[in-house]
XYZ file of C-alpha atoms in Angstrom:
333
model
C -0.009 -0.397 -0.216
C 1.598 3.210 -1.396
C 0.463 7.127 -0.883
C -1.116 6.729 -4.202
C -3.077 3.974 -3.590
C -4.262 5.675 -0.602
C -4.856 8.919 -3.032
C -6.866 6.604 -5.349
C -9.290 5.035 -2.405
C -9.799 8.288 -1.216
C -10.418 10.371 -4.836
C -8.108 12.950 -3.848
C -4.440 13.776 -4.463
C -0.978 11.847 -3.467
C -0.120 15.427 -2.556
C -3.950 16.244 -0.150
C -2.739 12.439 1.319
C 0.369 13.803 2.560
C -0.786 17.033 3.981
C -2.847 14.682 5.897
C -0.126 12.026 7.053
C 2.452 14.640 8.299
C -0.484 16.956 9.785
C 0.100 20.040 8.061
C -2.993 22.524 7.405
C -4.638 22.404 3.477
C -7.632 20.193 3.672
C -10.690 20.661 5.228
C -11.533 19.227 8.686
C -14.263 17.120 6.406
C -11.850 15.785 3.841
C -8.970 14.900 6.743
C -11.349 12.675 8.422
C -12.188 10.928 5.081
C -8.526 10.227 4.359
C -8.111 9.650 7.863
C -10.521 7.124 7.792
C -9.074 5.198 4.598
C -5.466 5.520 6.218
C -6.720 3.633 9.316
C -9.018 0.770 7.451
C -6.354 0.176 5.239
C -3.782 -0.418 8.056
C -0.988 1.850 6.161
C 2.013 2.392 8.052
C 4.457 5.631 7.514
C 7.424 4.499 6.474
C 10.744 4.669 8.451
C 12.098 7.471 5.681
C 9.237 9.525 6.453
C 9.714 9.531 10.349
C 13.250 10.595 10.181
C 12.803 12.868 7.121
C 15.251 16.180 7.228
C 17.024 15.002 10.350
C 20.422 15.957 10.764
C 23.218 13.744 12.798
C 26.475 16.063 13.724
C 29.556 14.179 13.548
C 32.457 15.891 16.017
C 35.662 15.462 15.586
C 37.423 15.830 18.685
C 40.939 16.580 17.967
C 43.854 16.903 20.269
C 46.725 16.199 18.018
C 44.714 15.470 15.068
C 47.099 12.833 14.091
C 44.723 9.708 14.130
C 41.377 11.336 12.800
C 43.442 13.279 9.932
C 46.569 11.964 9.293
C 45.878 8.356 9.536
C 45.377 7.491 5.530
C 41.768 8.553 5.793
C 40.582 5.723 8.508
C 38.209 8.044 10.124
C 36.972 9.006 6.783
C 36.097 5.672 5.442
C 34.164 5.030 8.496
C 32.179 8.485 7.815
C 31.627 7.462 4.675
C 30.088 4.304 5.368
C 27.611 6.204 8.036
C 26.677 8.650 5.907
C 25.577 6.114 2.992
C 23.337 4.387 5.828
C 21.816 7.409 6.948
C 21.079 8.646 3.821
C 18.846 5.474 3.307
C 16.760 6.876 5.986
C 16.687 10.624 4.699
C 19.103 11.704 7.549
C 21.803 13.817 6.667
C 25.701 13.849 8.648
C 27.200 16.774 9.068
C 30.712 16.708 10.001
C 32.473 19.577 12.542
C 35.230 19.380 14.497
C 36.262 20.517 17.868
C 40.191 21.553 18.753
C 40.533 19.473 22.288
C 38.198 21.732 24.265
C 35.115 20.248 26.263
C 33.217 23.804 26.211
C 33.948 23.908 22.636
C 32.532 20.279 22.538
C 29.629 20.789 24.105
C 28.529 24.300 22.443
C 28.624 22.399 19.069
C 26.791 19.949 20.540
C 23.511 22.524 20.852
C 23.612 24.020 17.968
C 19.470 24.065 16.975
C 18.494 21.260 14.465
C 20.368 18.870 15.477
C 18.690 15.512 16.207
C 21.676 12.783 16.905
C 25.186 13.375 17.860
C 28.190 11.109 17.140
C 31.738 11.834 18.967
C 34.154 10.744 17.141
C 36.670 10.150 20.501
C 39.872 8.971 19.049
C 41.676 11.373 20.725
C 39.913 12.067 23.591
C 41.933 11.513 26.720
C 40.022 9.706 29.857
C 39.947 12.990 31.774
C 37.591 14.215 29.408
C 34.801 11.154 29.067
C 32.817 13.255 32.165
C 32.119 15.760 29.915
C 29.611 13.245 27.661
C 27.627 13.289 30.603
C 26.122 16.983 29.984
C 24.590 15.704 26.320
C 21.444 16.866 25.987
C 20.193 14.984 23.034
C 20.805 11.192 21.553
C 24.823 10.905 20.976
C 26.989 7.813 20.733
C 30.895 7.311 20.612
C 32.990 6.465 17.788
C 36.208 4.956 17.673
C 36.526 4.759 21.601
C 34.829 2.053 23.894
C 35.378 4.578 27.267
C 35.888 1.660 29.476
C 34.038 2.311 32.529
C 31.359 4.839 31.339
C 27.687 3.482 30.499
C 28.032 5.584 26.960
C 26.724 3.671 23.752
C 30.030 2.951 21.473
C 31.151 1.650 18.317
C 34.752 0.645 18.484
C 37.555 -1.820 17.569
C 37.535 -5.115 19.277
C 41.093 -4.620 19.832
C 41.736 -7.684 22.158
C 40.712 -10.159 19.663
C 42.080 -8.430 17.005
C 45.700 -8.166 18.834
C 45.297 -11.966 19.988
C 44.626 -12.848 15.995
C 48.408 -10.596 15.015
C 50.503 -12.287 18.017
C 48.766 -15.909 17.235
C 49.706 -15.510 13.594
C 52.946 -14.408 14.209
C 53.580 -17.517 16.911
C 51.779 -20.116 14.589
C 54.855 -18.775 12.161
C 57.013 -20.383 14.367
C 57.881 -16.934 16.106
C 59.310 -17.269 19.582
C 60.362 -13.720 20.575
C 58.637 -10.438 20.003
C 59.052 -7.011 20.312
C 56.815 -3.873 20.247
C 56.418 -0.693 18.324
C 54.030 1.195 20.697
C 52.633 4.597 19.958
C 54.351 7.811 21.894
C 50.615 9.402 21.421
C 47.946 8.349 24.074
C 44.555 6.774 23.017
C 42.110 4.488 24.306
C 42.569 1.944 21.722
C 46.351 2.041 22.242
C 46.378 1.673 25.618
C 43.917 -1.464 24.795
C 46.392 -3.236 22.342
C 49.195 -2.649 25.249
C 47.177 -4.547 27.618
C 46.445 -7.139 24.990
C 49.797 -7.470 23.951
C 51.308 -8.111 27.515
C 48.375 -10.673 27.942
C 48.515 -12.685 24.597
C 52.124 -12.754 24.130
C 52.402 -14.772 27.463
C 49.453 -16.704 26.559
C 50.874 -17.736 23.302
C 54.470 -18.859 24.888
C 56.093 -15.957 23.150
C 59.463 -14.229 24.753
C 58.963 -10.209 25.365
C 61.529 -7.467 26.888
C 61.024 -4.563 28.213
C 64.234 -3.108 26.611
C 62.328 -4.447 23.292
C 59.556 -1.825 23.548
C 59.964 1.264 21.287
C 58.268 4.301 21.464
C 57.266 5.584 18.328
C 55.159 8.338 16.895
C 52.348 7.132 15.386
C 52.935 8.724 11.745
C 55.400 7.626 8.892
C 57.837 10.275 9.208
C 57.531 10.531 13.303
C 57.990 6.437 13.489
C 60.899 6.703 10.450
C 62.679 9.389 12.701
C 61.961 8.099 16.127
C 63.259 4.402 14.937
C 66.663 5.858 13.639
C 67.092 7.419 16.610
C 66.918 4.345 18.669
C 68.914 2.037 16.198
C 71.843 4.790 16.288
C 71.929 4.426 20.333
C 72.422 0.624 19.829
C 68.373 -0.289 20.188
C 68.723 -4.265 19.894
C 66.153 -5.514 17.386
C 64.009 -8.919 18.261
C 63.061 -11.574 15.324
C 59.626 -9.929 15.121
C 57.900 -6.602 15.739
C 54.058 -6.081 16.234
C 53.034 -2.756 15.849
C 50.215 -0.555 17.097
C 49.449 0.739 13.504
C 50.501 0.322 10.075
C 51.683 3.988 10.268
C 54.405 3.068 12.962
C 55.178 -0.431 10.912
C 55.543 1.267 7.987
C 57.539 3.971 9.159
C 59.577 1.761 11.441
C 60.442 -0.929 8.093
C 62.088 1.822 6.100
C 64.218 2.667 8.918
C 64.901 -0.562 9.751
C 65.513 -1.289 5.962
C 68.050 1.766 5.746
C 69.879 0.666 8.256
C 70.541 -2.845 6.813
C 67.961 -5.197 7.901
C 66.238 -7.268 5.261
C 62.399 -8.043 6.442
C 60.956 -10.745 6.763
C 64.412 -12.709 6.760
C 66.368 -10.105 9.998
C 62.786 -9.331 11.369
C 59.512 -9.407 10.955
C 56.654 -6.578 10.860
C 52.710 -6.788 11.873
C 50.884 -3.913 11.611
C 47.080 -3.049 12.758
C 44.606 -1.125 10.758
C 45.052 -2.616 7.043
C 45.440 1.272 5.557
C 45.544 1.294 1.873
C 49.587 1.493 1.530
C 49.982 -1.886 3.295
C 49.405 -3.385 0.854
C 51.541 -2.468 -1.485
C 54.566 -1.579 0.512
C 57.896 -3.437 0.082
C 57.563 -6.196 1.654
C 53.588 -6.164 2.120
C 52.756 -5.732 5.370
C 50.854 -8.196 7.377
C 48.340 -6.337 9.472
C 44.876 -6.569 10.892
C 42.219 -5.320 8.850
C 40.085 -3.027 10.409
C 36.165 -2.993 9.215
C 35.718 0.725 8.814
C 32.352 -0.209 6.745
C 31.114 -2.632 9.336
C 31.830 0.060 12.042
C 30.339 2.839 10.318
C 26.990 1.261 9.503
C 26.492 -0.107 13.022
C 26.984 3.737 14.497
C 24.390 4.925 11.894
C 21.889 1.813 12.987
C 22.849 2.656 16.540
C 21.798 6.267 16.905
C 18.741 6.318 14.668
C 17.712 3.568 17.198
C 18.174 6.423 20.143
C 16.624 8.596 17.844
C 13.112 7.206 17.233
C 13.408 6.065 21.303
C 14.637 9.541 22.400
C 16.781 8.242 24.970
C 20.651 6.926 25.413
C 20.719 3.289 24.939
C 24.340 2.199 26.915
C 25.571 -0.812 24.568
C 29.019 -1.296 23.491
C 29.772 -2.494 20.372
C 33.351 -3.794 19.618
C 34.224 -5.018 15.823
C 36.506 -7.626 15.366
C 38.828 -8.122 12.129
C 40.128 -10.038 9.610
C 44.131 -11.144 9.713
C 45.492 -9.844 6.211
C 48.597 -12.377 6.388
C 51.505 -10.572 4.047
C 55.282 -11.503 3.485
C 56.369 -8.561 6.171
C 56.300 -11.829 8.131
C 58.767 -14.780 8.208
C 57.306 -18.340 7.664
C 59.577 -20.699 9.900
C 57.380 -23.593 9.648
């Protein structure tokens, strides 16, 4: 049953039916009642697209350094693209804005008129700022940060399972000693990966050493620079390195090659994210593919549900990725 069908039965135009469905003026009460009777008798339901028409979801990117949101080879933008496509199906507009590290600014942007829901991209939000989200006055979700200890609706990465998958691949490849290319930039995702690295390296029987945890800037240039300083200072490199993200892995790998290391013959490297360059680097980088499209779609569904219910739904969705086994990890078995 469509609006055209209702119009044909009631003997009016589809535009007149639309006026009645939306409760707008321009139709006499007698005719309105007649059309409403047809609607009730046929059991016609207003579609979800009509219910959410012309609504706006505001995506607020919280910037601290800007590295994780703006410089990670479009990682967040890919999630936003998937979210936008899903919202578009429901006739909801996604408006994107940035907040430069200020809690007051975040709340001010969130209170813009006409906003039906908010997506806070909290990749770089420090823990001391998490409390501020309690002051949000409209439905909201948190993206790319599961905010442990806070009952906020979140969609992010299952860091624990993904790190275990990466380390198990290395262990199954015959690697017994593994080091860690750790981000020098603090973020909730990196904290979760560090905890998972310590837990699962031990569980899988892999040897680790605190002297082989190398803190690097999570950019290609920054990781290359920091790795060079460590190597020139005499850092010992283990047979394998797990990196907090692909930018770190690729920057370190380039530096190691410049210092005479062969990848993976001398040292294996595995990353996290599966950015586009990982599949064309030399050698290609083994990594964990983060399902950006899935994260974006889930975020769209969650914020739409909150907008319908007009209340916060305290669920946390952690998306597990898939291993991308490539040539940067040596196979000794």
